Amino acid sequence: MSKQAKTILITGAGSGIGRVTARRFLAEGYHVGLVGRREATLAETAEGYQHALVLPCDVARPEAVAEVFAKIERDWGYLDIMFNNAGMALPCTLIDEITVEDWLAVSQVNISGMFLCARAAFGLMRRQAPQGGRIINNGSVSAHVPRPGSAPYTMSKHAVTGLTRALALDGRPFNIACGQIDIGNAFTDMAQGMIRGVPQADGSLREEPVMDVAHVAASVLHMAQLPLEANVQFMTVMATTMPYIGRG
């Protein structure tokens, strides 16, 4: 494939933020690798678009991640951008009522999956010629302030921030930029509860404002289109009146 074509790999591309972002990049003419556990939903994301590569993969499995990046390297030869987006959350639950199995499930996707995909992308970006690329990690406003009953998710998103900072530093000699987008109340299936009412710090249950997920896709596109000499280190995009500033 000609180096003139721009490439991006997006995890969690079968639904929500990943699907909308993938379709935005496809509409912009990018070659887009769609990573997710379910091939059928990835195919739905790709429907009607050219230059989509469906890549079923559980990001928590090291061998599966390695296979995806080996295919990218064979088929494309290079990777411009990695949107490290896959994640999961749990219902609001106090820590002593959270099962170890649920904690492990969150950490395997939100921490190990992020690490494995970033590791593979970083390696490919170091090997390719010209050297370099951009990794964008999906954090959350929970990387800054928690919701009630969210210990596993909040811990995982603080870990993502640590990964972003480390990669931003380690990538400098190799022309690899790393930034993070922290999202608040984008209206996806995962955020359906926002309009029904979610627990607040004062113990109440209240509906929260949401925003169109298309704003997230536009923000990721902006980050991706910067030249590698410039980087959005951290961006917060959120529903304007959600209880984030002043939360608690």
C-alpha positions in Angstrom: 0.0 0.0 0.0 1.3 3.5 -0.8 2.6 5.4 2.1 0.4 8.3 1.0 -2.6 6.4 2.5 -3.1 7.1 6.2 -3.7 4.2 8.5 -5.3 3.9 11.9 -6.1 0.9 14.2 -9.0 1.3 16.5 -9.9 -1.1 19.3 -13.4 -1.6 20.6 -14.5 -0.7 17.1 -17.7 -2.8 17.1 -19.8 -0.4 19.1 -20.1 3.0 20.8 -17.2 5.4 20.6 -15.0 3.0 18.7 -17.7 2.5 16.0 -18.5 6.1 15.5 -14.8 7.1 15.5 -14.0 4.4 13.0 -16.7 5.5 10.6 -15.5 9.1 10.9 -12.0 8.1 9.9 -13.3 5.9 7.1 -15.3 8.8 5.8 -12.1 10.9 5.8 -10.4 8.3 3.5 -8.3 6.5 6.1 -7.5 2.8 6.0 -9.0 1.6 9.3 -8.3 -1.6 11.2 -11.3 -2.5 13.2 -10.5 -4.5 16.4 -13.1 -6.1 18.6 -14.2 -9.4 20.0 -17.2 -9.9 17.8 -16.6 -10.2 14.0 -20.3 -9.6 13.2 -20.4 -6.1 14.9 -17.1 -5.2 13.3 -18.6 -6.1 9.9 -21.5 -3.8 10.7 -19.1 -0.9 11.5 -17.4 -1.5 8.1 -20.5 -1.8 6.1 -20.7 0.6 3.2 -17.1 1.8 3.6 -14.0 1.0 1.7 -10.6 0.5 3.3 -11.9 -1.2 6.4 -10.0 -4.2 7.7 -12.0 -6.4 10.1 -9.7 -7.8 12.8 -11.5 -9.9 15.5 -9.4 -9.9 18.6 -9.7 -10.1 22.4 -7.3 -7.4 23.4 -6.6 -9.1 26.8 -5.0 -12.1 25.0 -1.4 -11.4 24.1 -1.3 -13.9 21.3 -4.4 -12.4 19.7 -2.9 -8.9 19.8 0.3 -10.1 18.3 -1.6 -11.7 15.4 -3.4 -8.5 14.7 -0.3 -6.4 14.5 1.5 -9.0 12.4 -1.3 -8.8 9.9 -1.2 -5.0 9.9 2.5 -5.1 9.2 2.1 -7.7 6.4 -0.9 -6.0 4.8 -0.2 -2.3 5.3 3.5 -2.2 6.1 3.1 0.7 8.5 0.8 2.2 11.1 0.2 6.0 11.5 -2.2 6.0 14.4 -3.4 3.7 17.1 -6.6 4.6 19.0 -6.4 2.5 22.1 -10.1 2.6 22.9 -11.4 -0.8 24.1 -12.7 -0.7 27.7 -15.4 -2.0 30.0 -17.1 -0.8 33.2 -19.1 -2.3 36.1 -22.3 -1.2 37.8 -21.9 1.1 40.7 -20.8 -1.2 43.6 -18.9 -0.7 46.8 -15.5 -2.2 46.8 -16.2 -4.9 49.4 -19.1 -6.1 47.2 -17.1 -6.3 44.0 -16.1 -9.9 43.1 -12.5 -10.6 42.4 -13.6 -12.1 39.0 -15.2 -8.7 38.1 -12.1 -6.8 39.1 -9.9 -9.1 37.0 -12.2 -8.7 34.0 -11.9 -4.9 34.1 -8.2 -4.9 34.7 -7.6 -7.4 31.9 -9.3 -5.2 29.3 -8.7 -1.7 30.6 -5.1 -2.1 31.8 -3.6 -5.3 30.2 -5.4 -4.7 26.9 -4.3 -1.1 26.8 -0.7 -2.2 27.6 -0.6 -5.0 25.0 -2.0 -2.9 22.2 0.3 0.1 23.0 3.3 -2.3 23.3 2.6 -3.7 19.8 1.9 -0.4 18.2 5.0 1.2 19.7 7.1 -1.7 18.4 5.7 -1.4 14.9 6.2 2.3 14.9 9.8 1.9 15.9 10.5 -0.7 13.2 8.7 1.0 10.3 10.4 3.5 7.9 10.0 6.3 8.3 10.0 5.7 12.0 7.2 7.2 14.1 3.5 7.4 14.7 0.9 8.4 17.2 -0.9 6.5 20.0 -4.1 8.0 21.4 -5.4 6.3 24.6 -9.0 6.5 25.7 -8.9 7.6 29.3 -12.0 9.0 31.0 -13.0 11.9 33.3 -12.7 9.1 35.9 -9.0 9.3 35.3 -9.3 12.5 37.3 -12.3 12.2 39.6 -14.3 9.1 40.6 -17.9 8.3 40.5 -19.4 6.6 43.6 -18.9 2.9 43.6 -16.3 2.8 40.8 -13.1 1.6 42.3 -12.1 -0.9 39.5 -12.9 1.5 36.6 -11.3 4.5 38.3 -8.2 2.5 39.1 -7.9 1.3 35.5 -8.3 4.8 34.1 -5.6 6.2 36.4 -3.4 3.4 35.1 -4.1 4.6 31.5 -2.9 8.0 32.4 0.3 6.5 33.7 0.7 4.6 30.4 0.1 7.8 28.4 2.7 9.8 30.3 5.3 7.0 30.0 4.8 6.5 26.3 4.9 10.2 25.7 8.4 10.2 27.3 9.7 6.9 25.8 8.4 7.7 22.3 10.4 10.9 21.9 13.6 9.3 20.4 11.5 7.4 17.9 9.1 10.2 16.7 6.2 8.5 18.5 3.7 10.9 20.1 1.2 9.7 22.7 -1.8 11.6 24.0 -5.0 10.8 25.9 -8.7 11.8 25.4 -10.7 11.9 28.5 -14.4 11.6 27.8 -17.4 12.6 29.9 -21.0 11.4 29.1 -20.8 10.6 25.4 -24.2 9.1 24.6 -23.5 5.5 23.7 -25.0 2.2 24.9 -22.6 2.2 27.8 -24.0 5.6 28.9 -27.7 4.8 28.7 -27.9 4.9 32.4 -27.1 8.6 32.4 -30.5 9.6 31.2 -32.2 7.2 33.7 -30.3 8.5 36.7 -26.9 7.7 38.1 -25.6 7.8 41.7 -24.1 11.1 42.9 -21.6 11.9 45.6 -24.4 13.2 47.9 -26.2 9.9 47.8 -28.9 11.0 45.4 -29.8 9.5 42.0 -30.0 12.0 39.2 -30.2 12.2 35.4 -27.0 13.7 33.9 -26.6 15.6 30.6 -25.0 13.8 27.7 -23.4 14.8 24.4 -23.4 13.4 20.9 -20.6 10.8 20.5 -19.8 12.4 17.2 -18.0 15.1 19.2 -15.6 12.5 20.5 -14.9 11.2 17.0 -14.2 14.8 15.8 -11.8 15.3 18.7 -9.9 12.1 18.0 -9.6 13.1 14.4 -8.2 16.5 15.4 -5.6 14.8 17.6 -4.7 12.3 14.8 -4.3 15.0 12.1 -1.7 17.0 13.9 1.9 16.7 12.6 4.1 14.6 14.8 6.0 17.7 15.9 2.8 18.7 17.8 0.8 16.7 20.3 -2.4 17.0 22.3 -1.1 15.5 25.6 -4.5 15.4 27.3 -7.9 16.5 26.0 -11.1 16.4 28.0 -14.3 16.5 25.9 -17.6 16.3 27.9 -21.2 17.3 28.1 -20.9 20.9 29.1 -23.1 20.8 32.2 -22.4 17.4 33.5 -21.3 17.2 37.1 -17.5 17.0 36.6 -16.2 20.4 37.5 -17.3 20.6 41.1 -18.1 16.9 41.3 -18.3 15.7 45.0 
